[in-house]
XYZ file of C-alpha atoms in Angstrom:
187
model
C 9.802 57.639 -22.468
C 9.720 54.288 -24.015
C 12.020 52.918 -21.355
C 9.891 54.287 -18.531
C 6.811 52.844 -20.148
C 8.588 49.505 -20.528
C 9.703 49.616 -16.906
C 6.173 50.464 -15.770
C 4.791 47.666 -17.949
C 7.263 45.189 -16.477
C 6.332 46.355 -12.959
C 2.606 45.936 -13.627
C 3.205 42.599 -15.285
C 5.378 41.495 -12.324
C 2.667 42.514 -9.890
C 0.032 40.609 -11.864
C 2.208 37.493 -12.166
C 3.148 37.629 -8.471
C -0.475 37.982 -7.409
C -1.387 35.029 -9.653
C 1.546 32.782 -8.689
C 1.483 33.520 -4.962
C -1.793 31.652 -4.271
C -0.626 28.770 -6.473
C 2.643 28.479 -4.569
C 0.803 28.789 -1.260
C -1.704 26.120 -2.317
C 1.107 23.817 -3.362
C 2.825 24.285 0.005
C -0.441 23.599 1.870
C -1.012 20.480 -0.224
C 2.473 19.185 0.630
C 1.859 19.834 4.339
C -1.507 18.070 4.168
C 0.045 15.037 2.437
C 2.843 14.890 5.017
C 0.324 15.062 7.886
C -1.810 12.399 6.196
C 1.196 10.103 5.780
C 2.066 10.586 9.471
C -1.515 9.713 10.484
C -1.449 6.579 8.324
C 1.911 5.524 9.805
C 0.584 6.073 13.337
C -2.566 4.092 12.541
C -0.433 1.241 11.199
C 1.727 1.292 14.366
C -1.400 1.310 16.552
C -2.897 -1.587 14.599
C 0.339 -3.569 14.914
C 0.421 -2.908 18.672
C -3.194 -4.078 19.072
C -2.476 -7.181 16.953
C 0.566 -7.988 19.088
C -1.471 -7.609 22.294
C -4.225 -9.852 20.911
C -1.637 -12.408 19.868
C 0.021 -12.257 23.286
C -3.304 -12.759 25.068
C -4.171 -15.656 22.761
C -0.807 -17.263 23.417
C -1.155 -16.868 27.165
C -4.658 -18.350 27.093
C -3.671 -21.286 24.890
C -0.502 -22.089 26.826
C -2.273 -21.984 30.207
C -5.258 -24.022 28.975
C -3.032 -26.660 27.357
C -0.871 -27.029 30.456
C -3.913 -27.203 32.767
C -5.588 -29.821 30.581
C -2.344 -31.813 30.357
C -1.938 -31.680 34.146
C -5.544 -32.822 34.705
C -5.106 -35.731 32.283
C -1.910 -36.784 34.071
C -3.731 -36.672 37.419
C -6.599 -38.740 35.976
C -4.126 -41.229 34.536
C -2.388 -41.636 37.901
C -5.693 -42.071 39.709
C -6.853 -44.651 37.166
C -3.597 -46.534 37.530
C -3.830 -46.522 41.335
C -7.518 -47.398 41.362
C -8.340 -44.267 43.367
C -10.952 -41.618 42.793
C -10.132 -38.777 40.492
C -8.120 -36.037 42.218
C -9.475 -32.480 42.230
C -7.620 -31.574 39.024
C -9.159 -34.505 37.197
C -12.636 -33.763 38.582
C -12.394 -30.368 36.885
C -11.369 -32.085 33.654
C -14.534 -31.232 31.667
C -14.046 -27.505 32.344
C -10.336 -27.713 31.550
C -11.057 -29.652 28.379
C -13.619 -27.058 27.298
C -11.241 -24.189 28.129
C -8.534 -25.878 26.053
C -10.876 -26.455 23.107
C -11.959 -22.811 23.205
C -8.368 -21.574 23.415
C -7.393 -23.898 20.558
C -10.257 -22.644 18.395
C -9.179 -19.056 19.011
C -5.536 -19.921 18.375
C -6.428 -21.375 14.970
C -7.552 -17.900 13.920
C -4.606 -15.829 15.167
C -1.382 -17.804 15.502
C 1.454 -18.107 13.023
C 1.857 -21.262 10.939
C 4.763 -22.702 13.002
C 2.811 -22.220 16.231
C -0.323 -23.715 14.674
C 1.548 -26.890 13.690
C 2.646 -27.348 17.317
C -0.839 -26.481 18.625
C -2.296 -29.182 16.376
C 0.186 -31.738 17.724
C -0.737 -30.790 21.282
C -4.474 -30.955 20.591
C -4.131 -34.331 18.911
C -2.020 -35.754 21.753
C -4.331 -34.503 24.488
C -7.397 -35.765 22.623
C -5.800 -39.184 22.195
C -4.900 -39.401 25.894
C -8.420 -38.291 26.846
C -9.947 -40.946 24.584
C -7.856 -43.735 26.146
C -8.717 -42.641 29.676
C -12.392 -42.068 28.893
C -12.722 -45.513 27.279
C -11.114 -47.076 30.352
C -13.481 -45.234 32.653
C -16.522 -46.173 30.540
C -15.408 -49.793 30.325
C -15.355 -49.632 26.521
C -11.600 -49.928 26.207
C -9.487 -52.514 24.511
C -7.332 -53.888 27.372
C -4.477 -54.610 24.995
C -4.174 -51.008 23.727
C -6.144 -48.650 25.978
C -3.981 -48.743 29.067
C -3.041 -46.037 31.523
C 0.554 -46.687 30.470
C -0.484 -45.844 26.896
C -2.187 -42.646 28.131
C 0.957 -41.651 30.072
C 3.086 -42.345 27.008
C 0.837 -40.116 24.882
C 0.949 -37.382 27.525
C 4.736 -37.613 27.705
C 4.937 -37.196 23.934
C 2.559 -34.215 24.139
C 4.959 -32.538 26.548
C 7.543 -32.059 23.774
C 5.379 -29.753 21.609
C 4.167 -28.026 24.801
C 7.775 -27.047 25.455
C 8.449 -26.166 21.826
C 5.321 -24.069 21.415
C 6.346 -21.748 24.204
C 9.608 -21.014 22.396
C 7.767 -20.500 19.084
C 5.249 -18.170 20.747
C 8.024 -16.120 22.352
C 9.770 -15.912 19.002
C 6.570 -14.618 17.365
C 6.326 -11.986 20.086
C 9.994 -11.082 19.553
C 10.918 -12.100 23.101
C 13.952 -14.004 24.308
C 13.955 -17.648 23.298
C 16.995 -18.728 25.315
C 16.181 -22.411 25.848
C 18.136 -22.659 29.110
C 16.067 -19.884 30.637
C 12.823 -21.375 29.299
C 13.253 -24.953 30.475
C 9.975 -26.324 31.804
C 9.728 -29.199 34.206
């Protein structure tokens, strides 16, 4: 009898332990599943944020590159017209808008671009501003004839072309795109 009572006691005890442990094991399994789903959501959110950041960066780079090239082209046209004694060509007439577009793109770029790209953007901004100042002083008649020449403006613009070329490669590198210099040669 003692053995049947012991067996019955073990059975009752097993049933009680199983009914107590089963919810704990189930809860633990649910908690693991919740944590795994949470980790997946966080990873997806991080991927989405990185994709949005990359798109914003790409748009900023496109805007800056286009504005810098347009402004550079307008300054070159103004320089040629000043040298020839002719009226400003259409590109140079639109210079104030192009200058403003460049300044806006540069201001935005300062907030989003990488350090190597920012260094080049600063060189471009400085060069274009210097060329603009020379040409504006000539137009206003406030220039120093020995230093503020159209030749000086063209020289500054030529020097600004180097970082314009380099920045495109740096931007493409930031965006993890091909940076093959032969394919990217600009004229």
